[in-house]
Short mmCIF file of C-alpha atoms in Angstrom, two decimals:
data_model
loop_
_atom_site.label_atom_id
_atom_site.label_comp_id
_atom_site.label_asym_id
_atom_site.label_seq_id
_atom_site.Cartn_x
_atom_site.Cartn_y
_atom_site.Cartn_z
CA LYS A 1082 12.40 -25.37 -13.39
CA ALA A 1083 9.71 -23.23 -13.85
CA GLY A 1084 10.50 -19.93 -16.15
CA VAL A 1085 9.67 -16.72 -15.13
CA THR A 1086 5.57 -15.76 -15.51
CA GLN A 1087 3.82 -12.94 -15.95
CA THR A 1088 0.11 -11.95 -15.40
CA PRO A 1089 -1.82 -11.07 -17.32
CA ARG A 1090 -0.09 -11.13 -20.75
CA TYR A 1091 -2.63 -8.62 -22.22
CA LEU A 1092 -4.32 -5.46 -21.12
CA ILE A 1093 -6.20 -2.82 -22.01
CA LYS A 1094 -6.82 0.39 -20.12
CA THR A 1095 -8.05 3.71 -20.46
CA ARG A 1096 -5.96 6.79 -20.15
CA GLY A 1097 -6.03 7.95 -16.21
CA GLN A 1098 -6.82 4.77 -14.83
CA GLN A 1099 -4.39 2.56 -12.93
CA VAL A 1100 -3.17 -0.85 -13.44
CA THR A 1101 -0.91 -3.31 -11.57
CA LEU A 1102 1.08 -6.11 -13.33
CA SER A 1103 2.27 -9.10 -11.42
CA CYS A 1104 5.43 -11.05 -11.99
CA SER A 1105 7.08 -14.24 -10.36
CA PRO A 1106 10.41 -15.08 -10.53
CA ILE A 1107 11.87 -18.52 -10.95
CA SER A 1108 12.43 -20.66 -8.05
CA GLY A 1109 14.98 -19.64 -5.72
CA HIS A 1110 15.70 -16.31 -8.00
CA ARG A 1111 15.56 -13.02 -5.24
CA SER A 1112 16.13 -10.45 -7.56
CA VAL A 1113 13.45 -8.82 -9.94
CA SER A 1114 13.82 -6.47 -12.62
CA TRP A 1115 11.36 -4.60 -14.14
CA TYR A 1116 11.52 -3.07 -17.69
CA GLN A 1117 9.42 -1.07 -20.62
CA GLN A 1118 9.98 -1.99 -23.91
CA THR A 1119 8.64 0.00 -27.03
CA PRO A 1120 9.71 0.68 -30.84
CA GLY A 1121 11.13 3.97 -30.04
CA GLN A 1122 13.02 3.45 -26.79
CA GLY A 1123 14.18 -0.03 -26.52
CA LEU A 1124 14.41 -1.75 -23.18
CA GLN A 1125 14.39 0.72 -20.42
CA PHE A 1126 15.16 -0.12 -16.86
CA LEU A 1127 12.24 0.91 -14.07
CA PHE A 1128 13.36 -1.06 -11.11
CA GLU A 1129 15.09 -3.80 -9.55
CA TYR A 1130 13.65 -5.23 -6.02
CA PHE A 1131 15.78 -7.61 -4.05
CA SER A 1132 14.18 -9.21 -0.91
CA GLU A 1133 11.59 -7.16 -0.44
CA THR A 1134 13.47 -3.99 -0.93
CA GLN A 1135 13.85 -1.80 -4.10
CA ARG A 1136 17.36 -1.48 -4.73
CA ASN A 1137 17.77 0.34 -8.29
CA LYS A 1138 15.64 2.65 -9.99
CA GLY A 1139 15.41 4.01 -13.28
CA ASN A 1140 14.26 7.35 -14.48
CA PHE A 1141 10.81 7.00 -14.73
CA PRO A 1142 8.21 9.22 -13.03
CA GLY A 1143 6.57 8.51 -9.67
CA ARG A 1144 3.31 7.32 -11.45
CA PHE A 1145 5.63 4.11 -11.81
CA SER A 1146 6.20 1.87 -8.25
CA GLY A 1147 6.85 -1.66 -7.29
CA ARG A 1148 6.86 -3.79 -4.50
CA GLN A 1149 8.69 -7.40 -3.79
CA PHE A 1150 6.83 -9.75 -1.57
CA SER A 1151 8.45 -12.51 0.74
CA ASN A 1152 7.88 -15.12 -1.54
CA SER A 1153 9.88 -12.89 -4.43
CA ARG A 1154 6.97 -12.29 -6.02
CA SER A 1155 6.83 -8.63 -7.58
CA GLU A 1156 4.07 -6.19 -8.44
CA MET A 1157 4.03 -3.18 -10.45
CA ASN A 1158 1.51 -0.14 -10.45
CA VAL A 1159 1.10 2.20 -13.04
CA SER A 1160 -1.08 4.96 -11.90
CA THR A 1161 -2.99 7.75 -13.93
CA LEU A 1162 -2.08 5.97 -17.27
CA GLU A 1163 -1.18 7.99 -20.14
CA LEU A 1164 -1.21 6.93 -23.88
CA GLY A 1165 3.18 6.91 -23.53
CA ASP A 1166 2.46 4.10 -21.35
CA SER A 1167 1.61 1.74 -24.00
CA ALA A 1168 3.97 -1.00 -23.82
CA LEU A 1169 5.62 -4.72 -23.46
CA TYR A 1170 6.42 -4.52 -19.85
CA LEU A 1171 8.99 -7.09 -18.99
CA CYS A 1172 10.39 -8.49 -15.36
CA ALA A 1173 13.72 -10.38 -15.28
CA SER A 1174 14.89 -12.30 -12.03
CA ALA A 1175 18.46 -13.42 -11.13
CA PRO A 1176 19.83 -15.76 -8.95
CA LEU A 1177 21.61 -14.39 -5.58
CA GLY A 1178 25.24 -13.01 -6.63
CA LEU A 1179 24.95 -13.69 -10.23
CA TYR A 1180 24.09 -11.16 -13.09
CA GLU A 1181 22.36 -13.23 -15.47
CA GLN A 1182 18.86 -12.09 -16.03
CA TYR A 1183 16.27 -14.18 -17.19
CA PHE A 1184 12.89 -12.61 -18.60
CA GLY A 1185 9.17 -13.17 -18.77
CA PRO A 1186 7.61 -13.26 -21.27
CA GLY A 1187 5.92 -9.91 -20.67
CA THR A 1188 2.46 -8.10 -20.34
CA ARG A 1189 1.41 -6.08 -23.19
CA LEU A 1190 -0.19 -3.00 -22.02
CA THR A 1191 -2.55 -0.74 -24.47
CA VAL A 1192 -3.82 2.46 -22.90
CA THR A 1193 -6.62 3.83 -25.15
CA GLY B 124 24.23 7.41 -15.91
CA GLU B 125 25.62 4.58 -18.55
CA ASN B 126 24.66 5.19 -21.99
CA VAL B 127 24.80 2.19 -24.62
CA GLU B 128 24.88 2.60 -28.20
CA GLN B 129 24.06 -0.24 -30.72
CA HIS B 130 24.95 -0.52 -34.18
CA PRO B 131 23.48 -1.28 -36.92
CA SER B 132 19.91 -1.10 -36.38
CA THR B 133 19.41 -3.51 -39.20
CA LEU B 134 21.51 -6.21 -40.47
CA SER B 135 20.96 -8.37 -43.51
CA VAL B 136 23.22 -11.36 -44.35
CA GLN B 137 23.38 -14.32 -46.80
CA GLU B 138 23.13 -17.09 -45.04
CA GLY B 139 26.51 -18.82 -44.29
CA ASP B 140 28.15 -15.43 -43.84
CA SER B 141 29.21 -13.90 -40.69
CA ALA B 142 26.86 -10.73 -38.75
CA VAL B 143 29.11 -8.11 -36.35
CA ILE B 144 26.68 -6.34 -34.28
CA LYS B 145 28.54 -3.22 -32.12
CA CYS B 146 28.02 -1.62 -29.19
CA THR B 147 29.42 1.09 -27.17
CA TYR B 148 29.24 2.10 -23.36
CA SER B 149 30.19 5.24 -21.59
CA ASP B 150 30.13 4.22 -18.07
CA SER B 151 33.88 2.82 -17.37
CA ALA B 152 32.43 1.21 -14.24
CA SER B 153 30.33 -1.13 -16.14
CA ASN B 154 31.47 -4.79 -16.03
CA TYR B 155 29.59 -7.05 -17.17
CA PHE B 156 27.99 -7.05 -20.79
CA PRO B 157 25.01 -9.50 -21.85
CA TRP B 158 23.41 -10.67 -25.45
CA TYR B 159 20.32 -10.97 -25.95
CA LYS B 160 18.37 -12.42 -28.48
CA GLN B 161 14.33 -11.42 -28.98
CA GLU B 162 12.32 -13.26 -31.83
CA LEU B 163 9.05 -11.70 -32.67
CA GLY B 164 6.64 -11.93 -30.05
CA LYS B 165 8.91 -13.78 -27.47
CA ARG B 166 10.71 -12.53 -24.58
CA PRO B 167 14.67 -11.79 -24.65
CA GLN B 168 16.75 -14.74 -24.28
CA LEU B 169 20.49 -14.46 -23.02
CA ILE B 170 22.68 -16.05 -25.36
CA ILE B 171 26.07 -14.79 -24.15
CA ASP B 172 27.79 -12.60 -21.86
CA ILE B 173 31.10 -11.62 -20.97
CA ARG B 174 32.71 -9.66 -18.03
CA SER B 175 35.11 -7.33 -18.02
CA ASN B 176 37.92 -9.49 -16.70
CA VAL B 177 38.15 -11.19 -20.04
CA GLY B 178 38.64 -10.26 -23.50
CA GLU B 179 36.78 -12.82 -25.54
CA LYS B 180 34.38 -15.37 -25.18
CA LYS B 181 33.09 -18.15 -27.68
CA ASP B 182 30.03 -20.59 -28.05
CA GLN B 183 29.66 -22.71 -31.11
CA ARG B 184 28.86 -19.75 -33.67
CA ILE B 185 28.83 -16.95 -31.20
CA ALA B 186 31.20 -14.86 -30.00
CA VAL B 187 31.90 -11.68 -28.00
CA THR B 188 34.82 -9.33 -27.46
CA LEU B 189 35.56 -6.59 -25.20
CA ASN B 190 38.13 -3.54 -25.15
CA LYS B 191 37.73 -1.94 -21.98
CA THR B 192 39.85 0.88 -23.15
CA ALA B 193 37.66 1.50 -25.99
CA LYS B 194 34.56 1.03 -24.20
CA HIS B 195 33.46 -1.02 -26.95
CA PHE B 196 31.94 -4.61 -27.35
CA SER B 197 30.83 -7.00 -30.18
CA LEU B 198 28.98 -9.56 -30.94
CA HIS B 199 30.14 -12.26 -33.78
CA ILE B 200 27.73 -14.80 -35.16
CA THR B 201 29.54 -16.71 -37.83
CA GLU B 202 27.75 -19.49 -40.45
CA THR B 203 24.78 -17.63 -40.12
CA GLN B 204 21.45 -19.68 -40.61
CA PRO B 205 17.68 -18.30 -40.99
CA GLU B 206 16.71 -18.97 -37.47
CA ASP B 207 19.33 -16.40 -36.27
CA SER B 208 16.94 -13.91 -37.59
CA ALA B 209 15.93 -11.94 -34.82
CA VAL B 210 16.72 -8.56 -32.68
CA TYR B 211 19.95 -8.62 -31.09
CA PHE B 212 19.95 -6.32 -27.77
CA CYS B 213 23.40 -5.68 -26.18
CA ALA B 214 23.32 -4.32 -22.66
CA ALA B 215 26.08 -3.19 -20.02
CA SER B 216 25.88 -3.08 -15.79
CA THR B 217 27.77 -1.68 -13.36
CA GLY B 218 26.18 -4.55 -11.11
CA GLY B 219 23.30 -5.58 -9.37
CA ASN B 220 20.42 -6.11 -11.85
CA GLN B 221 20.23 -2.73 -13.30
CA PHE B 222 20.80 -3.32 -17.21
CA TYR B 223 21.71 -0.51 -19.92
CA PHE B 224 20.21 -1.93 -23.15
CA GLY B 225 21.31 -0.70 -26.46
CA THR B 226 18.38 -0.04 -28.81
CA GLY B 227 18.45 -3.09 -30.85
CA THR B 228 19.90 -4.70 -34.17
CA SER B 229 17.49 -6.53 -36.23
CA LEU B 230 19.30 -9.46 -38.28
CA THR B 231 17.75 -11.05 -41.24
CA VAL B 232 19.67 -13.97 -42.39
CA ILE B 233 18.36 -14.35 -45.97
CA PRO B 234 18.55 -18.01 -47.34
#
Protein backbone atom coordinates (compact mmCIF):
# COMPACT_ATOMS: atom_id res chain seq x y z
CA LYS A 1 0.00 0.00 0.00
CA ALA A 2 1.12 3.52 -0.63
CA GLY A 3 2.01 5.48 2.46
CA VAL A 4 0.58 8.70 3.77
CA THR A 5 1.27 11.59 1.41
CA GLN A 6 1.26 15.30 2.09
CA THR A 7 1.31 18.27 -0.24
CA PRO A 8 3.00 20.57 -0.63
CA ARG A 9 6.25 19.47 0.99
CA TYR A 10 7.59 22.98 1.44
CA LEU A 11 5.82 26.30 1.68
CA ILE A 12 6.90 29.87 2.33
CA LYS A 13 4.24 32.37 3.32
CA THR A 14 4.13 35.90 4.61
CA ARG A 15 2.75 36.89 7.97
CA GLY A 16 -0.98 37.57 7.74
CA GLN A 17 -1.59 35.22 4.83
CA GLN A 18 -3.46 31.96 5.05
CA VAL A 19 -2.37 28.49 4.00
CA THR A 20 -3.99 25.14 3.23
CA LEU A 21 -2.16 21.85 3.62
CA SER A 22 -3.33 18.52 2.27
CA CYS A 23 -3.01 14.96 3.51
CA SER A 24 -3.94 11.72 1.77
CA PRO A 25 -4.12 8.78 4.18
CA ILE A 26 -3.21 5.18 3.53
CA SER A 27 -5.97 3.49 1.54
CA GLY A 28 -8.63 2.18 3.91
CA HIS A 29 -7.61 4.40 6.84
CA ARG A 30 -10.45 6.62 7.96
CA SER A 31 -8.77 8.50 10.80
CA VAL A 32 -6.47 11.41 10.06
CA SER A 33 -4.66 13.38 12.76
CA TRP A 34 -2.59 16.52 12.41
CA TYR A 35 0.46 17.49 14.46
CA GLN A 36 2.72 20.53 14.62
CA GLN A 37 6.39 19.79 15.16
CA THR A 38 8.79 22.48 16.31
CA PRO A 39 12.25 22.22 17.89
CA GLY A 40 11.07 23.84 21.10
CA GLN A 41 7.65 22.22 21.58
CA GLY A 42 8.10 18.84 19.97
CA LEU A 43 5.07 17.16 18.47
CA GLN A 44 1.81 18.78 19.44
CA PHE A 45 -1.63 17.44 18.55
CA LEU A 46 -3.82 19.75 16.47
CA PHE A 47 -6.94 17.72 15.69
CA GLU A 48 -8.22 14.40 14.47
CA TYR A 49 -10.86 13.64 11.88
CA PHE A 50 -12.80 10.45 11.46
CA SER A 51 -15.53 9.92 8.87
CA GLU A 52 -15.54 13.63 8.02
CA THR A 53 -16.11 14.64 11.64
CA GLN A 54 -13.63 16.29 13.99
CA ARG A 55 -13.33 13.83 16.83
CA ASN A 56 -10.60 15.41 18.95
CA LYS A 57 -9.02 18.83 19.15
CA GLY A 58 -5.82 20.04 20.75
CA ASN A 59 -5.06 23.37 22.37
CA PHE A 60 -4.51 25.54 19.33
CA PRO A 61 -6.24 28.82 18.49
CA GLY A 62 -9.19 28.97 16.15
CA ARG A 63 -6.90 30.12 13.33
CA PHE A 64 -6.12 26.43 12.90
CA SER A 65 -8.91 24.47 11.30
CA GLY A 66 -9.36 21.36 9.27
CA ARG A 67 -11.74 19.18 7.41
CA GLN A 68 -12.00 15.71 5.98
CA PHE A 69 -13.58 14.62 2.75
CA SER A 70 -15.62 11.53 1.98
CA ASN A 71 -12.53 9.82 0.54
CA SER A 72 -10.75 10.40 3.90
CA ARG A 73 -8.37 12.97 2.47
CA SER A 74 -7.91 15.82 4.90
CA GLU A 75 -6.92 19.45 4.73
CA MET A 76 -5.82 21.82 7.42
CA ASN A 77 -5.99 25.57 7.13
CA VAL A 78 -4.15 28.23 9.05
CA SER A 79 -5.44 31.76 8.71
CA THR A 80 -3.68 35.01 9.58
CA LEU A 81 -0.27 33.37 9.75
CA GLU A 82 2.14 34.35 12.49
CA LEU A 83 5.90 33.90 12.61
CA GLY A 84 5.43 31.30 15.34
CA ASP A 85 3.45 29.11 12.97
CA SER A 86 6.66 28.16 11.20
CA ALA A 87 6.92 24.43 11.76
CA LEU A 88 6.76 20.99 10.25
CA TYR A 89 3.13 19.94 9.96
CA LEU A 90 2.65 16.20 10.05
CA CYS A 91 -0.46 14.21 9.40
CA ALA A 92 -0.96 10.62 10.44
CA SER A 93 -3.57 8.08 9.47
CA ALA A 94 -4.86 5.08 11.33
CA PRO A 95 -7.05 2.15 10.44
CA LEU A 96 -10.48 1.73 11.98
CA GLY A 97 -10.43 0.42 15.51
CA LEU A 98 -6.65 0.34 15.87
CA TYR A 99 -4.31 2.75 17.54
CA GLU A 100 -1.28 2.59 15.28
CA GLN A 101 -0.69 5.86 13.47
CA TYR A 102 1.38 6.15 10.32
CA PHE A 103 2.91 9.50 9.57
CA GLY A 104 3.29 11.36 6.33
CA PRO A 105 6.53 13.14 5.35
CA GLY A 106 5.23 16.48 6.55
CA THR A 107 4.87 19.96 5.12
CA ARG A 108 7.58 22.40 6.12
CA LEU A 109 5.92 25.81 6.53
CA THR A 110 8.04 28.90 6.85
CA VAL A 111 6.35 32.19 7.71
CA THR A 112 8.36 35.34 7.00
CA GLY B 1 -5.04 16.92 29.67
CA GLU B 2 -2.31 14.32 29.49
CA ASN B 3 1.29 15.38 30.11
CA VAL B 4 4.17 13.20 28.95
CA GLU B 5 7.71 13.82 30.15
CA GLN B 6 10.70 12.19 28.50
CA HIS B 7 14.30 11.79 29.70
CA PRO B 8 17.05 12.19 28.81
CA SER B 9 16.87 14.76 26.05
CA THR B 10 20.20 13.59 24.63
CA LEU B 11 21.96 10.26 24.99
CA SER B 12 25.29 9.06 23.65
CA VAL B 13 26.33 5.42 23.84
CA GLN B 14 29.12 3.31 22.44
CA GLU B 15 28.20 0.88 19.72
CA GLY B 16 27.16 -2.40 21.28
CA ASP B 17 26.03 -0.84 24.56
CA SER B 18 22.43 -0.55 25.68
CA ALA B 19 20.31 2.61 25.63
CA VAL B 20 17.36 3.34 27.89
CA ILE B 21 14.85 6.16 27.45
CA LYS B 22 12.23 6.84 30.10
CA CYS B 23 8.82 8.52 29.96
CA THR B 24 6.22 9.37 32.55
CA TYR B 25 2.58 10.22 31.96
CA SER B 26 -0.03 11.89 34.11
CA ASP B 27 -3.42 10.56 33.00
CA SER B 28 -4.19 7.17 34.49
CA ALA B 29 -6.73 6.65 31.69
CA SER B 30 -3.95 6.42 29.10
CA ASN B 31 -3.92 2.91 27.70
CA TYR B 32 -1.70 2.95 24.62
CA PHE B 33 1.99 3.86 24.54
CA PRO B 34 3.82 3.93 21.20
CA TRP B 35 7.45 4.76 20.51
CA TYR B 36 8.52 6.52 17.33
CA LYS B 37 11.93 6.89 15.73
CA GLN B 38 12.60 9.96 13.61
CA GLU B 39 15.73 10.20 11.53
CA LEU B 40 16.91 13.59 10.36
CA GLY B 41 14.59 14.98 7.71
CA LYS B 42 12.31 11.96 7.78
CA ARG B 43 8.88 11.14 9.14
CA PRO B 44 8.38 9.52 12.56
CA GLN B 45 8.25 5.74 12.27
CA LEU B 46 6.48 3.51 14.78
CA ILE B 47 9.05 1.08 16.20
CA ILE B 48 7.18 -0.56 19.06
CA ASP B 49 4.08 -0.03 21.15
CA ILE B 50 2.50 -1.40 24.28
CA ARG B 51 -1.00 -1.46 25.66
CA SER B 52 -1.94 -1.02 29.29
CA ASN B 53 -2.83 -4.67 29.79
CA VAL B 54 0.76 -5.72 29.05
CA GLY B 55 3.82 -5.08 31.21
CA GLU B 56 6.54 -5.75 28.68
CA LYS B 57 6.95 -6.25 24.97
CA LYS B 58 10.04 -7.16 22.99
CA ASP B 59 10.92 -7.06 19.32
CA GLN B 60 14.45 -8.21 18.55
CA ARG B 61 16.81 -5.60 20.06
CA ILE B 62 14.01 -3.31 21.20
CA ALA B 63 11.86 -3.71 24.28
CA VAL B 64 9.35 -1.56 26.09
CA THR B 65 8.27 -1.87 29.71
CA LEU B 66 5.23 -0.31 31.34
CA ASN B 67 4.57 0.35 35.02
CA LYS B 68 0.96 1.50 35.31
CA THR B 69 1.16 2.07 39.05
CA ALA B 70 4.07 4.46 38.71
CA LYS B 71 2.79 5.78 35.37
CA HIS B 72 6.03 5.33 33.54
CA PHE B 73 7.26 3.39 30.55
CA SER B 74 10.68 2.86 29.08
CA LEU B 75 12.34 1.97 25.80
CA HIS B 76 15.33 -0.34 25.89
CA ILE B 77 17.63 -0.80 22.92
CA THR B 78 20.28 -3.48 23.25
CA GLU B 79 23.43 -4.00 21.16
CA THR B 80 23.10 -0.52 19.71
CA GLN B 81 24.28 0.13 16.17
CA PRO B 82 25.13 3.40 14.40
CA GLU B 83 21.86 3.17 12.44
CA ASP B 84 19.99 3.44 15.75
CA SER B 85 21.10 7.09 15.90
CA ALA B 86 17.93 9.20 15.66
CA VAL B 87 15.42 11.10 17.76
CA TYR B 88 13.06 8.86 19.70
CA PHE B 89 9.63 10.00 20.87
CA CYS B 90 7.35 8.36 23.37
CA ALA B 91 3.62 9.02 23.36
CA ALA B 92 0.51 8.24 25.35
CA SER B 93 -3.11 7.98 24.33
CA THR B 94 -6.35 7.53 26.22
CA GLY B 95 -8.01 6.17 23.13
CA GLY B 96 -8.86 7.33 19.68
CA ASN B 97 -6.00 8.84 17.79
CA GLN B 98 -5.08 11.78 19.97
CA PHE B 99 -1.50 11.24 21.06
CA TYR B 100 0.47 13.24 23.59
CA PHE B 101 4.16 13.12 22.78
CA GLY B 102 7.26 13.48 24.88
CA THR B 103 9.80 16.08 23.83
CA GLY B 104 12.13 13.54 22.28
CA THR B 105 15.52 11.96 22.98
CA SER B 106 18.37 12.45 20.55
CA LEU B 107 20.32 9.19 20.58
CA THR B 108 23.83 9.06 19.16
CA VAL B 109 25.57 5.71 18.82
CA ILE B 110 29.32 6.17 18.61
CA PRO B 111 31.09 3.59 16.40
